[in-house]
Amino acid sequence: MDKVDSMAVSLDRRDHDSGNFNLNMYRGDSYAWRFILWNDAVKVDPVDLADATVAAEIREKPGGLTILVMPCVVTLPNIIDITMEPDMYADCPVKGVWDLQVTFTTSGEVHTPIAGSVSVSPDVTGSTPGSFRSRCNHDGYSDTCSN
């Protein structure tokens, strides 16, 4: 069962903001995201990624020390597929930020077409007993957890 989200994004120079795409994940689940890049806002001129390198990272905050590199696969001319597999969660912060960066080798131009927040919910099935409880305050009135 695939969980694939898709988003078309423009690199139009008049649009200075990155596309916002938040990652809300359930710890241990597999995810796949597809991003289709365009040179124009009307999405008729595809970005040519033949001369580009792409990278995506999750961190607990910008400049943070916890770094999860997400695998990116380019399908020419303008598609980027990113995946998250169950074994990757060991390095994934529970709350954080992420972005996708495209660097064009010849021109040296760097673009960040997609960015957003990251939220990982704890899993239930297959979880280690007591692993989540150790981060929670059970005071009899409410359960509050730190991440």
mmCIF file of C-alpha atoms in Angstrom:
data_model
loop_
_atom_site.group_PDB
_atom_site.id
_atom_site.type_symbol
_atom_site.label_atom_id
_atom_site.label_comp_id
_atom_site.label_asym_id
_atom_site.label_seq_id
_atom_site.Cartn_x
_atom_site.Cartn_y
_atom_site.Cartn_z
ATOM 1 C CA MET A 1 0.000 0.000 0.000
ATOM 2 C CA ASP A 2 1.670 3.198 -1.203
ATOM 3 C CA LYS A 3 1.192 6.560 0.454
ATOM 4 C CA VAL A 4 2.113 8.992 -2.301
ATOM 5 C CA ASP A 5 1.523 12.718 -2.111
ATOM 6 C CA SER A 6 2.213 14.851 -5.165
ATOM 7 C CA MET A 7 2.712 18.572 -5.676
ATOM 8 C CA ALA A 8 3.479 20.690 -8.747
ATOM 9 C CA VAL A 9 5.795 23.607 -7.965
ATOM 10 C CA SER A 10 6.938 26.634 -9.964
ATOM 11 C CA LEU A 11 10.490 28.025 -9.963
ATOM 12 C CA ASP A 12 9.122 31.250 -11.454
ATOM 13 C CA ARG A 13 11.451 34.053 -10.257
ATOM 14 C CA ARG A 14 8.463 36.274 -9.423
ATOM 15 C CA ASP A 15 7.347 33.766 -6.797
ATOM 16 C CA HIS A 16 9.952 34.187 -4.043
ATOM 17 C CA ASP A 17 8.340 31.883 -1.493
ATOM 18 C CA SER A 18 9.021 28.176 -1.333
ATOM 19 C CA GLY A 19 6.014 25.936 -1.692
ATOM 20 C CA ASN A 20 4.794 24.870 1.741
ATOM 21 C CA PHE A 21 4.466 21.116 2.194
ATOM 22 C CA ASN A 22 4.317 19.828 5.767
ATOM 23 C CA LEU A 23 5.315 16.242 6.524
ATOM 24 C CA ASN A 24 2.937 14.644 9.039
ATOM 25 C CA MET A 25 4.152 11.088 9.519
ATOM 26 C CA TYR A 26 3.377 8.069 11.665
ATOM 27 C CA ARG A 27 6.653 6.623 13.040
ATOM 28 C CA GLY A 28 7.646 3.443 11.235
ATOM 29 C CA ASP A 29 5.415 3.940 8.181
ATOM 30 C CA SER A 30 6.688 4.196 4.607
ATOM 31 C CA TYR A 31 6.027 7.376 2.645
ATOM 32 C CA ALA A 32 6.665 8.621 -0.880
ATOM 33 C CA TRP A 33 6.302 12.158 -2.201
ATOM 34 C CA ARG A 34 6.478 13.375 -5.803
ATOM 35 C CA PHE A 35 7.300 16.964 -6.720
ATOM 36 C CA ILE A 36 6.997 18.215 -10.299
ATOM 37 C CA LEU A 37 8.969 21.390 -11.010
ATOM 38 C CA TRP A 38 8.043 24.074 -13.545
ATOM 39 C CA ASN A 39 9.759 27.246 -14.801
ATOM 40 C CA ASP A 40 6.471 29.126 -14.940
ATOM 41 C CA ALA A 41 3.450 29.644 -12.727
ATOM 42 C CA VAL A 42 1.036 28.208 -15.327
ATOM 43 C CA LYS A 43 3.035 24.968 -15.396
ATOM 44 C CA VAL A 44 3.664 24.512 -19.111
ATOM 45 C CA ASP A 45 7.494 24.904 -19.148
ATOM 46 C CA PRO A 46 9.113 22.025 -17.205
ATOM 47 C CA VAL A 47 12.322 22.633 -15.256
ATOM 48 C CA ASP A 48 15.152 20.673 -16.881
ATOM 49 C CA LEU A 49 16.803 18.766 -14.025
ATOM 50 C CA ALA A 50 19.440 17.120 -16.258
ATOM 51 C CA ASP A 51 22.071 19.569 -14.960
ATOM 52 C CA ALA A 52 20.874 19.579 -11.350
ATOM 53 C CA THR A 53 21.585 17.888 -8.066
ATOM 54 C CA VAL A 54 18.783 17.579 -5.544
ATOM 55 C CA ALA A 55 18.908 17.124 -1.785
ATOM 56 C CA ALA A 56 16.295 16.922 0.957
ATOM 57 C CA GLU A 57 16.915 16.974 4.696
ATOM 58 C CA ILE A 58 14.913 16.861 7.903
ATOM 59 C CA ARG A 59 16.363 18.651 10.941
ATOM 60 C CA GLU A 60 14.995 19.540 14.370
ATOM 61 C CA LYS A 61 15.467 23.228 13.419
ATOM 62 C CA PRO A 62 17.297 25.184 10.702
ATOM 63 C CA GLY A 63 21.009 24.650 11.303
ATOM 64 C CA GLY A 64 20.211 21.824 13.740
ATOM 65 C CA LEU A 65 22.651 19.025 14.467
ATOM 66 C CA THR A 66 20.202 16.159 13.908
ATOM 67 C CA ILE A 67 20.180 15.559 10.158
ATOM 68 C CA LEU A 68 18.139 12.984 8.282
ATOM 69 C CA VAL A 69 19.029 12.867 4.596
ATOM 70 C CA MET A 70 16.018 11.790 2.552
ATOM 71 C CA PRO A 71 16.659 9.790 -0.649
ATOM 72 C CA CYS A 72 15.762 11.740 -3.813
ATOM 73 C CA VAL A 73 15.325 10.241 -7.276
ATOM 74 C CA VAL A 74 15.088 12.469 -10.356
ATOM 75 C CA THR A 75 13.027 11.462 -13.382
ATOM 76 C CA LEU A 76 13.775 13.775 -16.288
ATOM 77 C CA PRO A 77 12.794 16.297 -17.186
ATOM 78 C CA ASN A 78 11.181 17.672 -13.990
ATOM 79 C CA ILE A 79 10.104 15.054 -11.416
ATOM 80 C CA ILE A 80 11.655 14.491 -7.983
ATOM 81 C CA ASP A 81 10.573 11.516 -5.867
ATOM 82 C CA ILE A 82 11.458 11.465 -2.163
ATOM 83 C CA THR A 83 10.931 8.488 0.143
ATOM 84 C CA MET A 84 10.851 7.775 3.854
ATOM 85 C CA GLU A 85 11.353 4.170 4.958
ATOM 86 C CA PRO A 86 10.762 2.590 8.398
ATOM 87 C CA ASP A 87 14.472 2.225 9.238
ATOM 88 C CA MET A 88 15.060 5.962 8.761
ATOM 89 C CA TYR A 89 13.062 7.051 11.835
ATOM 90 C CA ALA A 90 15.949 6.376 14.240
ATOM 91 C CA ASP A 91 17.552 9.605 12.963
ATOM 92 C CA CYS A 92 14.315 11.560 12.562
ATOM 93 C CA PRO A 93 13.328 14.232 15.084
ATOM 94 C CA VAL A 94 9.753 14.082 16.388
ATOM 95 C CA LYS A 95 9.249 17.762 15.524
ATOM 96 C CA GLY A 96 11.296 19.715 13.028
ATOM 97 C CA VAL A 97 11.633 21.240 9.586
ATOM 98 C CA TRP A 98 12.582 20.028 6.122
ATOM 99 C CA ASP A 99 13.284 21.348 2.659
ATOM 100 C CA LEU A 100 14.146 20.281 -0.861
ATOM 101 C CA GLN A 101 17.073 22.070 -2.494
ATOM 102 C CA VAL A 102 17.894 22.035 -6.210
ATOM 103 C CA THR A 103 21.366 23.112 -7.363
ATOM 104 C CA PHE A 104 22.007 23.674 -11.066
ATOM 105 C CA THR A 105 25.601 22.592 -11.667
ATOM 106 C CA THR A 106 26.475 24.761 -14.677
ATOM 107 C CA SER A 107 24.961 28.053 -13.490
ATOM 108 C CA GLY A 108 25.500 27.505 -9.766
ATOM 109 C CA GLU A 109 21.913 28.631 -9.078
ATOM 110 C CA VAL A 110 20.345 27.190 -5.936
ATOM 111 C CA HIS A 111 16.577 27.003 -5.387
ATOM 112 C CA THR A 112 14.497 25.713 -2.496
ATOM 113 C CA PRO A 113 11.139 25.023 -4.137
ATOM 114 C CA ILE A 114 9.607 23.121 -1.198
ATOM 115 C CA ALA A 115 9.889 23.511 2.582
ATOM 116 C CA GLY A 116 7.761 22.818 5.606
ATOM 117 C CA SER A 117 7.400 21.484 9.116
ATOM 118 C CA VAL A 118 7.825 17.880 10.235
ATOM 119 C CA SER A 119 5.684 16.086 12.799
ATOM 120 C CA VAL A 120 6.115 12.411 13.655
ATOM 121 C CA SER A 121 3.415 10.664 15.698
ATOM 122 C CA PRO A 122 4.521 7.687 17.804
ATOM 123 C CA ASP A 123 3.440 4.274 16.588
ATOM 124 C CA VAL A 124 1.549 1.758 18.698
ATOM 125 C CA THR A 125 1.952 -1.608 16.965
ATOM 126 C CA GLY A 126 5.517 -2.873 17.269
ATOM 127 C CA SER A 127 6.582 -0.112 19.658
ATOM 128 C CA THR A 128 8.851 -0.853 22.593
ATOM 129 C CA PRO A 129 6.960 -0.946 25.913
ATOM 130 C CA GLY A 130 7.746 2.136 27.983
ATOM 131 C CA SER A 131 9.625 3.947 25.201
ATOM 132 C CA PHE A 132 7.059 6.717 24.849
ATOM 133 C CA ARG A 133 6.075 6.746 28.538
ATOM 134 C CA SER A 134 9.588 7.854 29.502
ATOM 135 C CA ARG A 135 8.982 11.176 27.730
ATOM 136 C CA CYS A 136 5.499 11.686 29.173
ATOM 137 C CA ASN A 137 4.081 13.158 32.368
ATOM 138 C CA HIS A 138 1.149 11.111 33.651
ATOM 139 C CA ASP A 139 -0.144 13.281 36.496
ATOM 140 C CA GLY A 140 -3.608 11.795 36.762
ATOM 141 C CA TYR A 141 -5.229 14.805 35.090
ATOM 142 C CA SER A 142 -3.598 14.925 31.673
ATOM 143 C CA ASP A 143 -0.874 13.269 29.705
ATOM 144 C CA THR A 144 1.701 15.728 28.433
ATOM 145 C CA CYS A 145 4.659 14.578 26.428
ATOM 146 C CA SER A 146 7.870 16.258 25.403
ATOM 147 C CA ASN A 147 9.607 15.415 22.177
#
